[in-house]
Amino acid sequence: DTEVTQTPKHLVMGMTNKKSLKCEQHMGHRAMYWYKQKAKKPPELMFVYSYEKLSINESVPSRFSPECPNSSLLNLHLHALQPEDSALYLCASSPTDRVGNTIYFGEGSWLTVV
Amino acid sequence: GQNIDQPTEMTATEGAIVQINCTYQTSGFNGLFWYQQHAGEAPTFLSYNVLDGLEEKGRFSSFLSRSKGYSYLLLKELQMKDSASYLCAVRLYSGNTPLVFGKGTRLSVIA
């Protein structure tokens, strides 16, 4: 089983709303990632969690707030977003500390900010 | 900065063979990955190379030359469903470090 599950698949929110994207994996992976992908562009890294601790924040605006409640779950809390934040948000995970471990992606959450 | 280059678009005929090239100049190297991404979907893992040489997996093969900073993905017996974007990505360091992606190559397979 190499499944990373993301919910919701589609989200439309206003600029004053607060919403969350959720990600879950049961592969025992201890690294989890959030990527953002705009149309016809490659994924761009936002955050990395390693052993439930935030290890990389790629200078992401504070209106995006990640949370890792346990080793299987990763959330992305959204508040006061802008229309330009509309994109596909991809969660990914990878096994621990093995050279060449593959990153597995979820199906993504399509976010539209209106 | 990190530089990963791929052709933007390619077109090939059903049943043919196509080679998608990727060159990289990065501050570190701990493996190169190829992902396939259909429009509107998440990337799916195709192959991984960390040592020089060819890795074969069914209709897909990937080659790496570390000294040249070069990789290619070879797709044989092309099918219409192979029409997708193909992303080359480099892991810079060992451990749980993320991938740096190239801009992707959009492959169109025509009859």
mmCIF file of C-alpha atoms in Angstrom:
data_model
loop_
_atom_site.group_PDB
_atom_site.id
_atom_site.type_symbol
_atom_site.label_atom_id
_atom_site.label_comp_id
_atom_site.label_asym_id
_atom_site.label_seq_id
_atom_site.Cartn_x
_atom_site.Cartn_y
_atom_site.Cartn_z
ATOM 1 C CA ASP A 1 0.000 0.000 0.000
ATOM 2 C CA THR A 2 1.605 3.232 -1.158
ATOM 3 C CA GLU A 3 -1.326 5.512 -0.503
ATOM 4 C CA VAL A 4 -1.343 9.080 0.660
ATOM 5 C CA THR A 5 -4.908 10.304 1.165
ATOM 6 C CA GLN A 6 -5.861 13.955 0.957
ATOM 7 C CA THR A 7 -9.155 15.643 1.808
ATOM 8 C CA PRO A 8 -11.017 17.505 0.534
ATOM 9 C CA LYS A 9 -10.329 16.965 -3.150
ATOM 10 C CA HIS A 10 -11.818 20.337 -4.002
ATOM 11 C CA LEU A 11 -12.223 23.415 -1.816
ATOM 12 C CA VAL A 12 -13.615 26.831 -2.620
ATOM 13 C CA MET A 13 -13.122 29.461 0.059
ATOM 14 C CA GLY A 14 -13.496 33.193 0.481
ATOM 15 C CA MET A 15 -10.636 35.432 1.454
ATOM 16 C CA THR A 16 -11.927 35.782 5.014
ATOM 17 C CA ASN A 17 -12.569 32.088 5.583
ATOM 18 C CA LYS A 18 -10.606 29.644 7.720
ATOM 19 C CA LYS A 19 -10.289 26.130 6.322
ATOM 20 C CA SER A 20 -7.946 23.162 6.554
ATOM 21 C CA LEU A 21 -6.505 20.604 4.175
ATOM 22 C CA LYS A 22 -5.856 17.156 5.587
ATOM 23 C CA CYS A 23 -3.396 14.447 4.643
ATOM 24 C CA GLU A 24 -3.040 10.909 5.970
ATOM 25 C CA GLN A 25 -0.673 8.016 5.336
ATOM 26 C CA HIS A 26 -0.352 4.631 7.015
ATOM 27 C CA MET A 27 2.924 3.504 5.494
ATOM 28 C CA GLY A 28 4.965 4.299 8.592
ATOM 29 C CA HIS A 29 6.675 7.166 6.800
ATOM 30 C CA ARG A 30 8.208 9.707 9.166
ATOM 31 C CA ALA A 31 8.706 12.518 6.662
ATOM 32 C CA MET A 32 5.740 14.406 5.241
ATOM 33 C CA TYR A 33 5.642 17.315 2.847
ATOM 34 C CA TRP A 34 3.352 20.003 1.504
ATOM 35 C CA TYR A 35 3.886 21.124 -2.088
ATOM 36 C CA LYS A 36 1.991 23.769 -4.040
ATOM 37 C CA GLN A 37 1.505 23.393 -7.771
ATOM 38 C CA LYS A 38 0.157 26.012 -10.170
ATOM 39 C CA ALA A 39 -1.107 25.050 -13.618
ATOM 40 C CA LYS A 40 1.626 23.851 -15.986
ATOM 41 C CA LYS A 41 4.314 24.367 -13.352
ATOM 42 C CA PRO A 42 6.284 21.834 -11.311
ATOM 43 C CA PRO A 43 5.464 21.288 -7.624
ATOM 44 C CA GLU A 44 7.030 23.841 -5.279
ATOM 45 C CA LEU A 45 7.987 22.803 -1.781
ATOM 46 C CA MET A 46 6.234 24.574 1.096
ATOM 47 C CA PHE A 47 6.954 22.592 4.264
ATOM 48 C CA VAL A 48 8.726 19.447 5.434
ATOM 49 C CA TYR A 49 7.961 17.593 8.647
ATOM 50 C CA SER A 50 10.448 15.012 9.882
ATOM 51 C CA TYR A 51 9.486 12.905 12.898
ATOM 52 C CA GLU A 52 6.508 15.231 13.499
ATOM 53 C CA LYS A 53 8.744 18.289 13.728
ATOM 54 C CA LEU A 54 8.822 21.092 11.179
ATOM 55 C CA SER A 55 12.228 20.865 9.551
ATOM 56 C CA ILE A 56 11.832 23.058 6.466
ATOM 57 C CA ASN A 57 9.649 26.112 5.854
ATOM 58 C CA GLU A 58 10.329 27.537 2.401
ATOM 59 C CA SER A 59 9.486 31.117 3.423
ATOM 60 C CA VAL A 60 5.783 30.432 3.151
ATOM 61 C CA PRO A 61 3.436 33.288 4.208
ATOM 62 C CA SER A 62 1.911 32.904 7.649
ATOM 63 C CA ARG A 63 -1.590 32.618 6.183
ATOM 64 C CA PHE A 64 -0.541 28.973 5.618
ATOM 65 C CA SER A 65 -0.026 27.138 8.889
ATOM 66 C CA PRO A 66 1.061 23.484 8.898
ATOM 67 C CA GLU A 67 0.397 21.063 11.705
ATOM 68 C CA CYS A 68 1.510 17.473 12.270
ATOM 69 C CA PRO A 69 -0.661 15.990 15.071
ATOM 70 C CA ASN A 70 0.948 12.543 14.797
ATOM 71 C CA SER A 71 3.141 10.489 12.514
ATOM 72 C CA SER A 72 0.245 9.632 10.168
ATOM 73 C CA LEU A 73 -1.438 13.012 9.818
ATOM 74 C CA LEU A 74 -0.466 16.325 8.293
ATOM 75 C CA ASN A 75 -2.749 19.360 8.139
ATOM 76 C CA LEU A 76 -2.480 22.677 6.361
ATOM 77 C CA HIS A 77 -4.537 25.426 7.990
ATOM 78 C CA LEU A 78 -5.599 28.231 5.695
ATOM 79 C CA HIS A 79 -6.640 31.730 6.756
ATOM 80 C CA ALA A 80 -7.045 35.014 4.924
ATOM 81 C CA LEU A 81 -5.851 33.610 1.623
ATOM 82 C CA GLN A 82 -5.533 35.556 -1.605
ATOM 83 C CA PRO A 83 -6.865 34.604 -5.039
ATOM 84 C CA GLU A 84 -3.298 33.942 -6.193
ATOM 85 C CA ASP A 85 -3.116 31.126 -3.630
ATOM 86 C CA SER A 86 -5.510 29.133 -5.803
ATOM 87 C CA ALA A 87 -3.577 26.008 -6.800
ATOM 88 C CA LEU A 88 -3.251 22.259 -6.379
ATOM 89 C CA TYR A 89 -1.867 21.457 -2.929
ATOM 90 C CA LEU A 90 -0.001 18.178 -2.815
ATOM 91 C CA CYS A 91 0.839 16.209 0.281
ATOM 92 C CA ALA A 92 3.645 13.675 0.072
ATOM 93 C CA SER A 93 5.492 11.294 2.359
ATOM 94 C CA SER A 94 8.683 9.260 2.352
ATOM 95 C CA PRO A 95 10.276 6.565 4.536
ATOM 96 C CA THR A 96 12.888 7.395 7.128
ATOM 97 C CA ASP A 97 16.565 7.912 6.605
ATOM 98 C CA ARG A 98 17.137 5.531 3.758
ATOM 99 C CA VAL A 99 19.234 6.628 0.842
ATOM 100 C CA GLY A 100 17.026 7.015 -2.194
ATOM 101 C CA ASN A 101 13.704 6.692 -0.428
ATOM 102 C CA THR A 102 10.922 7.584 -2.798
ATOM 103 C CA ILE A 103 8.487 10.400 -2.189
ATOM 104 C CA TYR A 104 4.887 9.336 -2.659
ATOM 105 C CA PHE A 105 2.278 11.935 -3.501
ATOM 106 C CA GLY A 106 -1.385 12.146 -2.611
ATOM 107 C CA GLU A 107 -3.945 13.035 -5.267
ATOM 108 C CA GLY A 108 -3.954 16.644 -4.182
ATOM 109 C CA SER A 109 -6.507 19.175 -3.025
ATOM 110 C CA TRP A 110 -7.674 21.721 -5.573
ATOM 111 C CA LEU A 111 -8.063 25.057 -3.825
ATOM 112 C CA THR A 112 -9.905 28.021 -5.296
ATOM 113 C CA VAL A 113 -9.881 31.310 -3.398
ATOM 114 C CA VAL A 114 -12.620 33.720 -4.382
ATOM 115 C CA GLY B 1 20.681 28.120 -7.194
ATOM 116 C CA GLN B 2 19.544 24.751 -8.402
ATOM 117 C CA ASN B 3 19.150 24.224 -12.127
ATOM 118 C CA ILE B 4 17.254 21.306 -13.650
ATOM 119 C CA ASP B 5 16.520 21.481 -17.379
ATOM 120 C CA GLN B 6 14.112 19.477 -19.492
ATOM 121 C CA PRO B 7 12.543 20.133 -22.898
ATOM 122 C CA THR B 8 9.194 21.844 -22.503
ATOM 123 C CA GLU B 9 7.234 19.762 -24.990
ATOM 124 C CA MET B 10 7.673 16.650 -27.110
ATOM 125 C CA THR B 11 5.452 14.805 -29.553
ATOM 126 C CA ALA B 12 5.786 11.157 -30.523
ATOM 127 C CA THR B 13 3.797 8.545 -32.404
ATOM 128 C CA GLU B 14 1.916 5.652 -30.854
ATOM 129 C CA GLY B 15 4.088 2.524 -30.829
ATOM 130 C CA ALA B 16 7.320 4.483 -31.132
ATOM 131 C CA ILE B 17 10.149 5.106 -28.644
ATOM 132 C CA VAL B 18 10.782 8.508 -27.067
ATOM 133 C CA GLN B 19 13.663 9.750 -24.935
ATOM 134 C CA ILE B 20 13.168 12.648 -22.520
ATOM 135 C CA ASN B 21 16.407 14.266 -21.389
ATOM 136 C CA CYS B 22 17.178 15.999 -18.114
ATOM 137 C CA THR B 23 20.327 17.886 -17.177
ATOM 138 C CA TYR B 24 21.045 19.186 -13.735
ATOM 139 C CA GLN B 25 23.463 21.475 -11.940
ATOM 140 C CA THR B 26 22.748 21.314 -8.240
ATOM 141 C CA SER B 27 24.559 21.992 -4.980
ATOM 142 C CA GLY B 28 24.233 18.341 -3.994
ATOM 143 C CA PHE B 29 23.136 15.048 -5.489
ATOM 144 C CA ASN B 30 21.583 12.108 -3.736
ATOM 145 C CA GLY B 31 19.492 10.584 -6.487
ATOM 146 C CA LEU B 32 17.349 11.474 -9.468
ATOM 147 C CA PHE B 33 13.681 10.649 -9.788
ATOM 148 C CA TRP B 34 11.260 10.611 -12.686
ATOM 149 C CA TYR B 35 7.559 11.207 -12.093
ATOM 150 C CA GLN B 36 4.631 11.045 -14.489
ATOM 151 C CA GLN B 37 1.825 13.536 -14.066
ATOM 152 C CA HIS B 38 -1.426 13.479 -16.007
ATOM 153 C CA ALA B 39 -3.280 16.758 -16.274
ATOM 154 C CA GLY B 40 -5.137 17.557 -13.085
ATOM 155 C CA GLU B 41 -3.636 14.646 -11.166
ATOM 156 C CA ALA B 42 -0.795 14.153 -8.686
ATOM 157 C CA PRO B 43 2.672 13.004 -9.791
ATOM 158 C CA THR B 44 3.232 9.237 -9.722
ATOM 159 C CA PHE B 45 6.656 7.693 -9.220
ATOM 160 C CA LEU B 46 8.263 6.089 -12.266
ATOM 161 C CA SER B 47 11.933 5.500 -11.534
ATOM 162 C CA TYR B 48 14.919 6.314 -9.386
ATOM 163 C CA ASN B 49 18.661 6.397 -10.165
ATOM 164 C CA VAL B 50 21.475 7.104 -7.743
ATOM 165 C CA LEU B 51 24.302 5.195 -9.459
ATOM 166 C CA ASP B 52 25.406 5.558 -13.064
ATOM 167 C CA GLY B 53 23.719 3.310 -15.559
ATOM 168 C CA LEU B 54 20.379 2.138 -16.810
ATOM 169 C CA GLU B 55 17.404 1.068 -14.725
ATOM 170 C CA GLU B 56 14.704 -0.797 -16.619
ATOM 171 C CA LYS B 57 11.123 -1.243 -15.524
ATOM 172 C CA GLY B 58 8.813 -2.638 -18.176
ATOM 173 C CA ARG B 59 8.273 -0.105 -20.971
ATOM 174 C CA PHE B 60 10.132 2.564 -19.004
ATOM 175 C CA SER B 61 13.901 2.885 -18.535
ATOM 176 C CA SER B 62 15.943 5.602 -16.891
ATOM 177 C CA PHE B 63 19.612 6.358 -17.320
ATOM 178 C CA LEU B 64 21.991 8.417 -15.200
ATOM 179 C CA SER B 65 25.470 9.832 -15.728
ATOM 180 C CA ARG B 66 26.567 11.679 -12.605
ATOM 181 C CA SER B 67 29.776 12.991 -14.146
ATOM 182 C CA LYS B 68 27.757 14.654 -16.915
ATOM 183 C CA GLY B 69 24.844 15.745 -14.733
ATOM 184 C CA TYR B 70 22.540 14.009 -17.171
ATOM 185 C CA SER B 71 19.626 11.626 -17.115
ATOM 186 C CA TYR B 72 17.077 10.413 -19.586
ATOM 187 C CA LEU B 73 13.752 8.615 -19.410
ATOM 188 C CA LEU B 74 13.087 6.182 -22.250
ATOM 189 C CA LEU B 75 9.535 5.169 -23.055
ATOM 190 C CA LYS B 76 9.027 2.248 -25.440
ATOM 191 C CA GLU B 77 5.946 1.055 -27.326
ATOM 192 C CA LEU B 78 4.227 4.344 -26.675
ATOM 193 C CA GLN B 79 0.533 4.286 -25.881
ATOM 194 C CA MET B 80 -1.965 7.125 -25.982
ATOM 195 C CA LYS B 81 -2.244 6.975 -22.191
ATOM 196 C CA ASP B 82 1.447 7.946 -21.962
ATOM 197 C CA SER B 83 0.455 11.490 -22.911
ATOM 198 C CA ALA B 84 1.362 13.353 -19.730
ATOM 199 C CA SER B 85 3.976 15.588 -18.160
ATOM 200 C CA TYR B 86 7.201 13.921 -17.101
ATOM 201 C CA LEU B 87 8.996 15.519 -14.183
ATOM 202 C CA CYS B 88 12.693 15.097 -13.472
ATOM 203 C CA ALA B 89 13.541 15.705 -9.807
ATOM 204 C CA VAL B 90 16.792 15.681 -7.841
ATOM 205 C CA ARG B 91 17.206 14.907 -4.182
ATOM 206 C CA LEU B 92 20.023 17.139 -3.025
ATOM 207 C CA TYR B 93 21.032 15.479 0.224
ATOM 208 C CA SER B 94 20.573 12.194 2.055
ATOM 209 C CA GLY B 95 17.842 11.589 4.568
ATOM 210 C CA ASN B 96 14.373 13.072 4.510
ATOM 211 C CA THR B 97 15.137 15.960 2.253
ATOM 212 C CA PRO B 98 12.659 17.091 -0.375
ATOM 213 C CA LEU B 99 13.009 16.978 -4.122
ATOM 214 C CA VAL B 100 13.859 19.816 -6.459
ATOM 215 C CA PHE B 101 11.800 19.518 -9.619
ATOM 216 C CA GLY B 102 12.495 20.454 -13.190
ATOM 217 C CA LYS B 103 9.738 22.270 -15.072
ATOM 218 C CA GLY B 104 8.516 19.054 -16.658
ATOM 219 C CA THR B 105 8.200 17.844 -20.237
ATOM 220 C CA ARG B 106 4.715 17.647 -21.756
ATOM 221 C CA LEU B 107 4.598 14.577 -23.978
ATOM 222 C CA SER B 108 1.849 14.223 -26.561
ATOM 223 C CA VAL B 109 1.385 10.799 -28.123
ATOM 224 C CA ILE B 110 -0.374 10.919 -31.488
ATOM 225 C CA ALA B 111 -1.869 8.167 -33.607
#
